[in-house]
mmCIF file with all atom_site columns, C-alpha atoms and ligand atoms in Angstrom:
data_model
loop_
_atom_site.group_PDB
_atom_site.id
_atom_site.type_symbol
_atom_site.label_atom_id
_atom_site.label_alt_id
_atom_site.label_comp_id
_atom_site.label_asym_id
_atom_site.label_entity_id
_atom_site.label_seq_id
_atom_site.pdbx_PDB_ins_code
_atom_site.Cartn_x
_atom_site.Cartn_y
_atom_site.Cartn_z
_atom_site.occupancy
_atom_site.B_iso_or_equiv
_atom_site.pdbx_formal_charge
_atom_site.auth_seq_id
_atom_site.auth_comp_id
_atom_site.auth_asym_id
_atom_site.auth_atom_id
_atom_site.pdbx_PDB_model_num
ATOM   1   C  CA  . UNK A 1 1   ? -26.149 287.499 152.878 1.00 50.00 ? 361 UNK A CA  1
ATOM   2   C  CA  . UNK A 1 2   ? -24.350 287.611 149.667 1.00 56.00 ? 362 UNK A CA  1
ATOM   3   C  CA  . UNK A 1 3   ? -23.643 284.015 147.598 1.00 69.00 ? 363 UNK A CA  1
ATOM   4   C  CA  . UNK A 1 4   ? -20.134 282.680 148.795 1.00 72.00 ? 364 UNK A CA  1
ATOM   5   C  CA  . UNK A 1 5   ? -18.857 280.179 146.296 1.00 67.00 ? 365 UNK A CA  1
ATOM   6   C  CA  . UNK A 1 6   ? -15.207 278.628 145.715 1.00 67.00 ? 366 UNK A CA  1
ATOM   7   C  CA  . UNK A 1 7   ? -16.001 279.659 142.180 1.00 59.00 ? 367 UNK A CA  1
ATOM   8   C  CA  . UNK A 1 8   ? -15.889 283.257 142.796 1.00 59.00 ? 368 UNK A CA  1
ATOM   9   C  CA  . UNK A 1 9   ? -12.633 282.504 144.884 1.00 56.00 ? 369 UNK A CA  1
ATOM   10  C  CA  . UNK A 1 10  ? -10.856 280.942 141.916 1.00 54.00 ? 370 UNK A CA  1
ATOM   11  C  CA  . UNK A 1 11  ? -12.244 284.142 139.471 1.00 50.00 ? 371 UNK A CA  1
ATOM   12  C  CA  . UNK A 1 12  ? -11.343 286.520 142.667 1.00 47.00 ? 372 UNK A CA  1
ATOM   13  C  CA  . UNK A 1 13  ? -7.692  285.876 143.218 1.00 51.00 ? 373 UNK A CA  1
ATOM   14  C  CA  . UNK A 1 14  ? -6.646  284.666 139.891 1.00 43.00 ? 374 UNK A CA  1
ATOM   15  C  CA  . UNK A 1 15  ? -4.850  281.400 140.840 1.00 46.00 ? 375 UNK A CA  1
ATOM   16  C  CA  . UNK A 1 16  ? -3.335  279.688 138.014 1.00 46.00 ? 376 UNK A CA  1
ATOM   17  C  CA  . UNK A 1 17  ? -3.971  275.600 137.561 1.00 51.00 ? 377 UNK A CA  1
ATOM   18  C  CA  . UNK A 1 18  ? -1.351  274.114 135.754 1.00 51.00 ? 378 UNK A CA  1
ATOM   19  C  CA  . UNK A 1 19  ? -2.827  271.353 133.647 1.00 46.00 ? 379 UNK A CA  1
ATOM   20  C  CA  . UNK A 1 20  ? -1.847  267.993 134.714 1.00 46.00 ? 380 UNK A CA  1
ATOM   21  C  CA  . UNK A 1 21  ? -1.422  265.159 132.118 1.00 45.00 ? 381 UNK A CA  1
ATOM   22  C  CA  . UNK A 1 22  ? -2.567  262.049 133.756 1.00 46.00 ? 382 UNK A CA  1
ATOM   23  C  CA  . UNK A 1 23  ? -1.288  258.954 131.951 1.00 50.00 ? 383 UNK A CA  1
ATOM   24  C  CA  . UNK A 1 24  ? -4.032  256.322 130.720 1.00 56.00 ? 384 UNK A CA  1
ATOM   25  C  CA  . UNK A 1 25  ? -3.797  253.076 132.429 1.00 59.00 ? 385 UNK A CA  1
ATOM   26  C  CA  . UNK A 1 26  ? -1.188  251.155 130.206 1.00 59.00 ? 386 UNK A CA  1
ATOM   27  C  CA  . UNK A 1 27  ? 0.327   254.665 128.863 1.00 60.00 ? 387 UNK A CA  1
ATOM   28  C  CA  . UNK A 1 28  ? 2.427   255.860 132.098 1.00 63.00 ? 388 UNK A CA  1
ATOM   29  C  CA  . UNK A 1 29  ? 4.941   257.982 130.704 1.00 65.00 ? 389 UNK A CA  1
ATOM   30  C  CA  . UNK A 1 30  ? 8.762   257.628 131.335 1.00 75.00 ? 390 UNK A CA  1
ATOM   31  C  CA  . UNK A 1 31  ? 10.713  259.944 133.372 1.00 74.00 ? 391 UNK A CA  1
ATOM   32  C  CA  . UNK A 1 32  ? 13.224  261.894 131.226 1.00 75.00 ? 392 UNK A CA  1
ATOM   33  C  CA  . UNK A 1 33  ? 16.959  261.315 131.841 1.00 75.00 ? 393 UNK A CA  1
ATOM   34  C  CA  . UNK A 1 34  ? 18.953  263.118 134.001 1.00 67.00 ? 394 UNK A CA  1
ATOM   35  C  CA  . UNK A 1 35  ? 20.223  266.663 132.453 1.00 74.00 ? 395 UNK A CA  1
ATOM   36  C  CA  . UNK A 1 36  ? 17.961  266.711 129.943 1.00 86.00 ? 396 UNK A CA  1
ATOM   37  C  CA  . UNK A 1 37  ? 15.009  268.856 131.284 1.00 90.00 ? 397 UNK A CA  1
ATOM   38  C  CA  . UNK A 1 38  ? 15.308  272.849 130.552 1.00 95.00 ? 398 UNK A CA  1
ATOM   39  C  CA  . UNK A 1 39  ? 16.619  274.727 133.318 1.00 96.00 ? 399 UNK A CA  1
ATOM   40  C  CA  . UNK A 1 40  ? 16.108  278.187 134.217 1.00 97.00 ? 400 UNK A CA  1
ATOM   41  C  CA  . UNK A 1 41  ? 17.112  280.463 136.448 1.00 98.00 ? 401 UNK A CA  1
ATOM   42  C  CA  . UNK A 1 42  ? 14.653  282.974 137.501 1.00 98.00 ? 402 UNK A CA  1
ATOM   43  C  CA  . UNK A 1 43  ? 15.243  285.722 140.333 1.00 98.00 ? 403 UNK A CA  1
ATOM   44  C  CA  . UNK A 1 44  ? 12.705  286.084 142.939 1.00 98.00 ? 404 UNK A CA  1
ATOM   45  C  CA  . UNK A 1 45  ? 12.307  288.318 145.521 1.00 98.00 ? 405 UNK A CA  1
ATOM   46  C  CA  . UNK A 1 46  ? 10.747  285.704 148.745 1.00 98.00 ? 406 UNK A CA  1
ATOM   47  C  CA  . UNK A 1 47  ? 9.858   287.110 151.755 1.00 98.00 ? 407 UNK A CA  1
ATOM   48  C  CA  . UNK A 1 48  ? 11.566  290.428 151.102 1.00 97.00 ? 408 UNK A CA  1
ATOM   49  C  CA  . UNK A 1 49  ? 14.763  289.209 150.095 1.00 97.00 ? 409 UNK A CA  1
ATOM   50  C  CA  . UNK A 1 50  ? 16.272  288.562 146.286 1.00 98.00 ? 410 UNK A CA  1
ATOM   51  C  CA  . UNK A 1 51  ? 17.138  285.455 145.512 1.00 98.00 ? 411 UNK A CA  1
ATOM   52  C  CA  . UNK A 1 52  ? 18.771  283.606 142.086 1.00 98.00 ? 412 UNK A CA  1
ATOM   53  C  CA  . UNK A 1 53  ? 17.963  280.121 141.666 1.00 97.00 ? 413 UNK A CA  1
ATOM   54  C  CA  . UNK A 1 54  ? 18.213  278.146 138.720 1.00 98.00 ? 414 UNK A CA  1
ATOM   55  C  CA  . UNK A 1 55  ? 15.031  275.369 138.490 1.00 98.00 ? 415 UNK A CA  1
ATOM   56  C  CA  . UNK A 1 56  ? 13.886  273.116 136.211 1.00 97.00 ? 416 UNK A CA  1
ATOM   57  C  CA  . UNK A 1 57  ? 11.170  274.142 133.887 1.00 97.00 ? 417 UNK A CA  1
ATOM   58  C  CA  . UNK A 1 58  ? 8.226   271.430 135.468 1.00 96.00 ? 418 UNK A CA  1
ATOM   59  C  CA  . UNK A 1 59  ? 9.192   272.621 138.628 1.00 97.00 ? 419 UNK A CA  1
ATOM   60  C  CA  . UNK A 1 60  ? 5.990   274.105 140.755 1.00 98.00 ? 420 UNK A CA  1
ATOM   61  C  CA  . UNK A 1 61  ? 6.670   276.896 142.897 1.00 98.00 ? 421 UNK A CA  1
ATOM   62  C  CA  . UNK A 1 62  ? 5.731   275.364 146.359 1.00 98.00 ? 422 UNK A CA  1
ATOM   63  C  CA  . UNK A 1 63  ? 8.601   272.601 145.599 1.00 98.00 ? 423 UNK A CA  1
ATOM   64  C  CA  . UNK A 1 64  ? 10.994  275.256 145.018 1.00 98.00 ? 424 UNK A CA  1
ATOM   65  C  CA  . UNK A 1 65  ? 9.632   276.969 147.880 1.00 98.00 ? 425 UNK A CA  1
ATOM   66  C  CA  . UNK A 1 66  ? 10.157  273.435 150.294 1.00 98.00 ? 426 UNK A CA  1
ATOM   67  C  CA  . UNK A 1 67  ? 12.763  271.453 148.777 1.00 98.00 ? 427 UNK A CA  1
ATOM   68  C  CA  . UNK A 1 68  ? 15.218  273.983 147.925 1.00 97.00 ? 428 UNK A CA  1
ATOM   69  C  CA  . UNK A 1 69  ? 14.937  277.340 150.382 1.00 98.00 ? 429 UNK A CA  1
ATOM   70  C  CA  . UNK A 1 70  ? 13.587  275.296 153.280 1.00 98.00 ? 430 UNK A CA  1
ATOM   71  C  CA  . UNK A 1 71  ? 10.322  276.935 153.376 1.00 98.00 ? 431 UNK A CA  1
ATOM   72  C  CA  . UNK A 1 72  ? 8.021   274.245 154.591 1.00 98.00 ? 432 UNK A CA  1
ATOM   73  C  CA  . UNK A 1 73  ? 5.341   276.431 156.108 1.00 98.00 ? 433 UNK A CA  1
ATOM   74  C  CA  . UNK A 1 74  ? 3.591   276.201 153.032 1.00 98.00 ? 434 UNK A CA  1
ATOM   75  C  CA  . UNK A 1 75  ? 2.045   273.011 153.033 1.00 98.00 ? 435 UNK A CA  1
ATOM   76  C  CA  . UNK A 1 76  ? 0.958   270.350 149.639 1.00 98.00 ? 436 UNK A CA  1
ATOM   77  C  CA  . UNK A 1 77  ? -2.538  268.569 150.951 1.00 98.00 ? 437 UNK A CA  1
ATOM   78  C  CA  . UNK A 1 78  ? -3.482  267.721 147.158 1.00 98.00 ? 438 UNK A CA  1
ATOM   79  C  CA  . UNK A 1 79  ? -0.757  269.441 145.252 1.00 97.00 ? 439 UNK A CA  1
ATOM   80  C  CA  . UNK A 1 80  ? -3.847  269.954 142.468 1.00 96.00 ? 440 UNK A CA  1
ATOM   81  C  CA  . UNK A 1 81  ? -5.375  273.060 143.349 1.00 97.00 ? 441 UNK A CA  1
ATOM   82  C  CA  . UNK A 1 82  ? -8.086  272.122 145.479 1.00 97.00 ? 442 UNK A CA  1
ATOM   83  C  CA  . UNK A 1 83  ? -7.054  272.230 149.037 1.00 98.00 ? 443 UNK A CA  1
ATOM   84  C  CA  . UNK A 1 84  ? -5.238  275.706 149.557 1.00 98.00 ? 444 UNK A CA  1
ATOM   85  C  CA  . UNK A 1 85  ? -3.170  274.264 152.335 1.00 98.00 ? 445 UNK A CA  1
ATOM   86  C  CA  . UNK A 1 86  ? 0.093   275.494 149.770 1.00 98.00 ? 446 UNK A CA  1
ATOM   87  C  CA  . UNK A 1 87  ? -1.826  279.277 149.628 1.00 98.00 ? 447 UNK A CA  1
ATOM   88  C  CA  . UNK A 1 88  ? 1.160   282.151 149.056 1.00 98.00 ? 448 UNK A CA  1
ATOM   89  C  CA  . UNK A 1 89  ? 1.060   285.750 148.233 1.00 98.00 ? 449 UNK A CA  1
ATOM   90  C  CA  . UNK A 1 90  ? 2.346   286.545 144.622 1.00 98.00 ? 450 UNK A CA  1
ATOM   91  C  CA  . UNK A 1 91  ? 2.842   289.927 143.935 1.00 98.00 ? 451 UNK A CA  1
ATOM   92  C  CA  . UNK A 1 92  ? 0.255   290.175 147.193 1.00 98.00 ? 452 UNK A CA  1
ATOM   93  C  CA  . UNK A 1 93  ? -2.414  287.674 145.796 1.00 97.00 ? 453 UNK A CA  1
ATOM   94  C  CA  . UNK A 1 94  ? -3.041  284.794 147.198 1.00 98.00 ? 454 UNK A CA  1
ATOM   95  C  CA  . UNK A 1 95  ? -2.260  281.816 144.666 1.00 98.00 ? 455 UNK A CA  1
ATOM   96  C  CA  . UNK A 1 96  ? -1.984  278.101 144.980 1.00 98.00 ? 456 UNK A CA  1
ATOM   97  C  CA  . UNK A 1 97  ? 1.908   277.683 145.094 1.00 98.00 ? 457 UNK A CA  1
ATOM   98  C  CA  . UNK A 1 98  ? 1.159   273.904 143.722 1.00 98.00 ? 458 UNK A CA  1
ATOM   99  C  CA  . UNK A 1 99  ? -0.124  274.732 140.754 1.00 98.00 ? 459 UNK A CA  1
ATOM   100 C  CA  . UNK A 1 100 ? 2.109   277.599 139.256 1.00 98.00 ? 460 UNK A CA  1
ATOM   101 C  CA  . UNK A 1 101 ? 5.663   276.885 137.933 1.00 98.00 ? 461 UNK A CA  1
ATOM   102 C  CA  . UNK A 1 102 ? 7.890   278.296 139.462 1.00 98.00 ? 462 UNK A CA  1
ATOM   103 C  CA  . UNK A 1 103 ? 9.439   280.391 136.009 1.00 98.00 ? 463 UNK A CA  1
ATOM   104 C  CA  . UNK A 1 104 ? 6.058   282.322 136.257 1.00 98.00 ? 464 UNK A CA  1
ATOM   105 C  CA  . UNK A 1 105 ? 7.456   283.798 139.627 1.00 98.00 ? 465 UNK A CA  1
ATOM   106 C  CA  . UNK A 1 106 ? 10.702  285.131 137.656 1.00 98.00 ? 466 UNK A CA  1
ATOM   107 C  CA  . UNK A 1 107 ? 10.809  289.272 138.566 1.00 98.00 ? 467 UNK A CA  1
ATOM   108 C  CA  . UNK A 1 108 ? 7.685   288.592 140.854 1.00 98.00 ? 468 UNK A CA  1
ATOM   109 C  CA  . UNK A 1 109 ? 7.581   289.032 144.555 1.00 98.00 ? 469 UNK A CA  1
ATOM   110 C  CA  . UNK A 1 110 ? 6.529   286.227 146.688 1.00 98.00 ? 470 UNK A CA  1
ATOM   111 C  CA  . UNK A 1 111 ? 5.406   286.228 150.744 1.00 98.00 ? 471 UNK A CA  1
ATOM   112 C  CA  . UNK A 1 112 ? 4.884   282.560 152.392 1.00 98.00 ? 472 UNK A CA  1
ATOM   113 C  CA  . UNK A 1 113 ? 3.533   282.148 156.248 1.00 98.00 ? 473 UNK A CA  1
ATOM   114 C  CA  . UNK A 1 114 ? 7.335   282.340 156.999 1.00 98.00 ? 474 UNK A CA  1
ATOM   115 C  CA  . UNK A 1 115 ? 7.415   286.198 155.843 1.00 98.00 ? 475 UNK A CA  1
ATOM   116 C  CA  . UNK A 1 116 ? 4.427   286.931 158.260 1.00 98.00 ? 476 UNK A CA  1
ATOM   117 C  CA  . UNK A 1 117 ? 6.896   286.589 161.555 1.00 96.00 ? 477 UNK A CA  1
ATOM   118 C  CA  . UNK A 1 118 ? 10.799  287.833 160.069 1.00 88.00 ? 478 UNK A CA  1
ATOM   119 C  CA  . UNK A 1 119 ? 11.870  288.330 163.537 1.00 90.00 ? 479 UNK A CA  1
ATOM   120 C  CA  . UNK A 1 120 ? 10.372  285.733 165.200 1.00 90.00 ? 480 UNK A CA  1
ATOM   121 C  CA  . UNK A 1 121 ? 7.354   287.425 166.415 1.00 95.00 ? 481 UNK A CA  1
ATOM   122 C  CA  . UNK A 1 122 ? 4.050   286.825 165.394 1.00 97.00 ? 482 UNK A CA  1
ATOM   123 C  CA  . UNK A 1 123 ? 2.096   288.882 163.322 1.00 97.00 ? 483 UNK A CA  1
ATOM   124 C  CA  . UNK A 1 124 ? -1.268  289.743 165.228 1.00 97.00 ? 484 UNK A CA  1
ATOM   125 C  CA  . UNK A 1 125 ? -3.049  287.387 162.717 1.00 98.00 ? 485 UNK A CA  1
ATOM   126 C  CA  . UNK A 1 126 ? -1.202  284.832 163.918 1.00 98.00 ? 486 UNK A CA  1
ATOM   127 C  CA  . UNK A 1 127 ? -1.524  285.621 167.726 1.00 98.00 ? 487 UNK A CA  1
ATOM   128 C  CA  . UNK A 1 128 ? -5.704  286.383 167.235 1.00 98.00 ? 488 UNK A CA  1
ATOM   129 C  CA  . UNK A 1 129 ? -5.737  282.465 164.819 1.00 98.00 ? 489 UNK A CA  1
ATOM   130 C  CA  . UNK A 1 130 ? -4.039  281.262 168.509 1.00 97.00 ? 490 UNK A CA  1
ATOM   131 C  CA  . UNK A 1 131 ? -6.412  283.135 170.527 1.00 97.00 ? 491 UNK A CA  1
ATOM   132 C  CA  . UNK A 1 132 ? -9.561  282.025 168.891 1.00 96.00 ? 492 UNK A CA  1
ATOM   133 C  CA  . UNK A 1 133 ? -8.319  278.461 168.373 1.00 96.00 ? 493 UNK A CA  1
ATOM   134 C  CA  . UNK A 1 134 ? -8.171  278.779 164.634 1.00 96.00 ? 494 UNK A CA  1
ATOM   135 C  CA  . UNK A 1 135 ? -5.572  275.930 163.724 1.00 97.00 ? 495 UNK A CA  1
ATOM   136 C  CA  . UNK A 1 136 ? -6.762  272.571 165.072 1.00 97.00 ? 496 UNK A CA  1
ATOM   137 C  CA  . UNK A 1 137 ? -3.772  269.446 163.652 1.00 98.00 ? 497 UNK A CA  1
ATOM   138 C  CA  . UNK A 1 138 ? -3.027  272.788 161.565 1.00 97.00 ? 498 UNK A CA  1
ATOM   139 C  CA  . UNK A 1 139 ? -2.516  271.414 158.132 1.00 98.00 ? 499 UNK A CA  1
ATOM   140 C  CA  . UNK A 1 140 ? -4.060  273.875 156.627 1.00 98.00 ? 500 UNK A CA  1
ATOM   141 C  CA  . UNK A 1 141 ? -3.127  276.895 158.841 1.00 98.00 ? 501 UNK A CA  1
ATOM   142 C  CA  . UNK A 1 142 ? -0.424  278.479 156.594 1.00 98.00 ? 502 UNK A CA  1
ATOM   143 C  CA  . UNK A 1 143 ? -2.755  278.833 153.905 1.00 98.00 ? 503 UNK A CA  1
ATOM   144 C  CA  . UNK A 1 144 ? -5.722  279.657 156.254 1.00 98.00 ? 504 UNK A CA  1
ATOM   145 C  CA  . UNK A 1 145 ? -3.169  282.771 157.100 1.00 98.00 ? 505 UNK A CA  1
ATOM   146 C  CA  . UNK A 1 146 ? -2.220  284.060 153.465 1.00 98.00 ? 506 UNK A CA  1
ATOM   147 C  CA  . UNK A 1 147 ? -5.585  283.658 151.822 1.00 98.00 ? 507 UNK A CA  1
ATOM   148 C  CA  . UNK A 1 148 ? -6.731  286.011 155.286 1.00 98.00 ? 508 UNK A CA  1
ATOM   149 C  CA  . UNK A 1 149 ? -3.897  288.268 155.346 1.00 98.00 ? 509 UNK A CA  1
ATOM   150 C  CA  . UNK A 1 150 ? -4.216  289.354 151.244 1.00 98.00 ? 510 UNK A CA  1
ATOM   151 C  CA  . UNK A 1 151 ? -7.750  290.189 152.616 1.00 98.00 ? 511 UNK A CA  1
ATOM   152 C  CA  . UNK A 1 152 ? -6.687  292.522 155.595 1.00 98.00 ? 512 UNK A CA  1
ATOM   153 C  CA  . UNK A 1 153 ? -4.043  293.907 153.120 1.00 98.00 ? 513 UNK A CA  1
ATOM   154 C  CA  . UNK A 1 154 ? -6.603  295.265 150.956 1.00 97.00 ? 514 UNK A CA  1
ATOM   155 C  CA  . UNK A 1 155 ? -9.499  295.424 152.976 1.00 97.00 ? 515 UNK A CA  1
ATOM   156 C  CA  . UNK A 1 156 ? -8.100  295.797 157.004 1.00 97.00 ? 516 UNK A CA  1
ATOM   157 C  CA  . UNK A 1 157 ? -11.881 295.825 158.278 1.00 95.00 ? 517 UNK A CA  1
ATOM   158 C  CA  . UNK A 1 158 ? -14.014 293.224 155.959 1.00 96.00 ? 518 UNK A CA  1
ATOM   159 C  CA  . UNK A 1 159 ? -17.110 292.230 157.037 1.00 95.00 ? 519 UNK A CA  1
ATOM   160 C  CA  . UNK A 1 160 ? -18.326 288.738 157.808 1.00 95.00 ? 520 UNK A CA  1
ATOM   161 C  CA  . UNK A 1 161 ? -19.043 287.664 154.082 1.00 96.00 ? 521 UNK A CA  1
ATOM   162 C  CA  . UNK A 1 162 ? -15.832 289.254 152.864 1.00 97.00 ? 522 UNK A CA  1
ATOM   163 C  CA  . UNK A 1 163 ? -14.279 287.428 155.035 1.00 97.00 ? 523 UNK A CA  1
ATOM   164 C  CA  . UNK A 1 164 ? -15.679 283.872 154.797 1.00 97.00 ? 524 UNK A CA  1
ATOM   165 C  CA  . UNK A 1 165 ? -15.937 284.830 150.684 1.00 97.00 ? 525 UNK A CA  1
ATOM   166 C  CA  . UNK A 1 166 ? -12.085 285.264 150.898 1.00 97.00 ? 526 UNK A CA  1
ATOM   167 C  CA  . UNK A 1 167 ? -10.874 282.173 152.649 1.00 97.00 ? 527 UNK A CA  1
ATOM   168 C  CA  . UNK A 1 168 ? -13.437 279.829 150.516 1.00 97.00 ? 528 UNK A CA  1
ATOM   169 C  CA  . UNK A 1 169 ? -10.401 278.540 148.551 1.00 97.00 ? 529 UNK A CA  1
ATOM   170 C  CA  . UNK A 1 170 ? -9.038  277.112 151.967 1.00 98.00 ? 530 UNK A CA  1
ATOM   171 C  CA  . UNK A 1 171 ? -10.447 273.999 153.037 1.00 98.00 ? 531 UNK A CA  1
ATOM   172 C  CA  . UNK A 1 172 ? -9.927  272.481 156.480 1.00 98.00 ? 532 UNK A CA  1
ATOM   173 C  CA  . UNK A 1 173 ? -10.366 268.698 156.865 1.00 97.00 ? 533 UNK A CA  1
ATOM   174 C  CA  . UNK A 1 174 ? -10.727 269.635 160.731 1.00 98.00 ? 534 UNK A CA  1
ATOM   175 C  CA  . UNK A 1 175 ? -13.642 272.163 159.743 1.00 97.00 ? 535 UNK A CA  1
ATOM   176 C  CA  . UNK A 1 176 ? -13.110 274.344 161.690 1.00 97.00 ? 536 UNK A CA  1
ATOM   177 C  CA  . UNK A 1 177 ? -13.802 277.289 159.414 1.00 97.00 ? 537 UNK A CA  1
ATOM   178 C  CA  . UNK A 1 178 ? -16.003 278.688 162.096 1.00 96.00 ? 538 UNK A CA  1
ATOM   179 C  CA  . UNK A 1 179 ? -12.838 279.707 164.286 1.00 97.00 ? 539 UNK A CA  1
ATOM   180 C  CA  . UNK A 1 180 ? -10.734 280.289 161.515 1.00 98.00 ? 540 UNK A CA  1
ATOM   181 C  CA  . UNK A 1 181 ? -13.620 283.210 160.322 1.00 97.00 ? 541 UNK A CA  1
ATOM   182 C  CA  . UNK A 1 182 ? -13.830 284.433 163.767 1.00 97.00 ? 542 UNK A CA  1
ATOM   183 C  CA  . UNK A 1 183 ? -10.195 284.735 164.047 1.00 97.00 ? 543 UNK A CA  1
ATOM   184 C  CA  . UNK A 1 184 ? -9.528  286.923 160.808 1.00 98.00 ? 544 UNK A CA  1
ATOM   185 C  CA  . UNK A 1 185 ? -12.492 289.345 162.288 1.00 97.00 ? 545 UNK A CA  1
ATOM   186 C  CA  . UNK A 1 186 ? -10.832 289.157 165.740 1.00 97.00 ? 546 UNK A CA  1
ATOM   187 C  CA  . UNK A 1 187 ? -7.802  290.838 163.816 1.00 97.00 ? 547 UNK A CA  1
ATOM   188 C  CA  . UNK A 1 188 ? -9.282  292.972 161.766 1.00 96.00 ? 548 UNK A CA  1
ATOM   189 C  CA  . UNK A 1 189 ? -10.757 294.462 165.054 1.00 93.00 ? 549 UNK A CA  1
ATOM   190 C  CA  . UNK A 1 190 ? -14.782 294.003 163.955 1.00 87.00 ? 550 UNK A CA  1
ATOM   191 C  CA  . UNK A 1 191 ? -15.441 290.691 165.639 1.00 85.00 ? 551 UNK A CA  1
ATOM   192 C  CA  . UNK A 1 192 ? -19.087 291.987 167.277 1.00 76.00 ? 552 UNK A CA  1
ATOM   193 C  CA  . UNK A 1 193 ? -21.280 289.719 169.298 1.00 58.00 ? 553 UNK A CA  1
ATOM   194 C  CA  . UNK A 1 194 ? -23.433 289.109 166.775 1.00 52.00 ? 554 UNK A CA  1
ATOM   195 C  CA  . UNK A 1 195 ? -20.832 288.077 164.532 1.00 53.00 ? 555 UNK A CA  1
ATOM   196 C  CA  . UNK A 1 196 ? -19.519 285.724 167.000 1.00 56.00 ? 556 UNK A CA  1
ATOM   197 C  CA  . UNK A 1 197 ? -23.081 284.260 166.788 1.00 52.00 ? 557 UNK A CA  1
ATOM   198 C  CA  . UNK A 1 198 ? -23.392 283.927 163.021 1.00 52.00 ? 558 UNK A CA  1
ATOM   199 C  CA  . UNK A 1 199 ? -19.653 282.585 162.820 1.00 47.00 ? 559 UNK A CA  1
HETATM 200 S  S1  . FES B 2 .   ? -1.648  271.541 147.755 1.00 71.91 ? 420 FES B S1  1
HETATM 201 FE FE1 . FES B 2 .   ? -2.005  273.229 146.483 1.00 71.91 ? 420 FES B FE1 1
HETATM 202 S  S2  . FES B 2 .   ? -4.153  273.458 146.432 1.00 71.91 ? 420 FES B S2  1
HETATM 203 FE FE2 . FES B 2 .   ? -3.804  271.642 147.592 1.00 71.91 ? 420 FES B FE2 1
HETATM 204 S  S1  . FES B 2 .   ? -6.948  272.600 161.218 1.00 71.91 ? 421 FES B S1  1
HETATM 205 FE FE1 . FES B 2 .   ? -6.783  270.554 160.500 1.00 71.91 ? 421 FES B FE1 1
HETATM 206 S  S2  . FES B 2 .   ? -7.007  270.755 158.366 1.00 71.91 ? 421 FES B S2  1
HETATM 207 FE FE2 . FES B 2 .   ? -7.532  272.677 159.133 1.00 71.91 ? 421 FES B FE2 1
#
């Protein structure tokens, strides 16, 4: 079996961290007055549709995504790029939405779990996570989903270590990575046996 690492995760899908100044004890910083952060407005195409929004500069994409189009299926469990709960597809990778700005998305294409079901039915990688019991208090479900569907988009039957290797940057605090494995290979039609086993 090949080495699976978060490392190779990070390297794999080229997330972005945006550095975080924490303030010394004694040092907190003061928040700047209203008006007087840069705006920009950036145009975005989310879940297949354009869209022209005008953000502050410090804003991260997965607030723009929640607090102002109403996407909260994309979830902040650290909002630090560790958890993946916040996972979306930019321009088809999967990235923590937490830790890019959201002015990096300008021109760029972005998919959240909300794009996977348009019409209000389920995409089969939803349906097989609900078969298999993937999502347990479901926290981290959404992200579960992206970080798995960028792999069946560009690989639609990985094997076992592609598919745990893919989903390392998505942790579960219910660990229940077992199900969540045996779910992606449920939908990507080679869940064998002996894979069941192994998972
Ligand atoms: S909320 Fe983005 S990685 Fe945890
Ligand atoms: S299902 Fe609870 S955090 Fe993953």
């Amino acid at each position: 079996m090949s080495k699976i690492s978060r490392r190779r995760f990070f390297e794999g899908t080229g997330a972005g961290i945006v550095a975080t100044a924490v303030p010394l004890q004694g040092q907190e910083t003061k928040a700047p007055p209203p008006g007087t952060v840069p705006r920009t407005t950036i145009q975005v195409t989310v879940n297949g549709e354009r869209r022209k929004i005008e953000v502050e500069d410090r804003w991260t994409l997965v607030e723009v995504l929640r607090d102002h189009l109403g996407l909260t299926g994309s979830k902040i469990g650290c909002d630090r790029g560790e958890c993946g709960a916040c996972t979306v597809l930019l321009d088809g990778k999967p990235v923590y939405s937490c830790s890019q700005l959201a002015v990096w998305a300008d021109g760029r294409s972005v998919q959240t779990v909300e794009g996977l079901s348009p019409n209000g039915q389920l995409d089969p990688l939803q349906q097989a996570f609900i078969q298999h019991d993937g999502p347990q208090c479901g926290f981290c479900t959404s992200g579960q989903l992206m970080s798995a569907k960028a792999l069946l988009n560009r690989n639609p039957h990985p094997t076992l270590d592609e598919v745990r290797h893919a989903m390392t940057g998505n942790i579960c605090r219910c660990s229940n990575y077992n199900r969540y494995v045996e779910s992606v290979m449920a939908a990507a039609g080679t869940l064998s046996a002996s894979a069941r086993r192994k998972a």
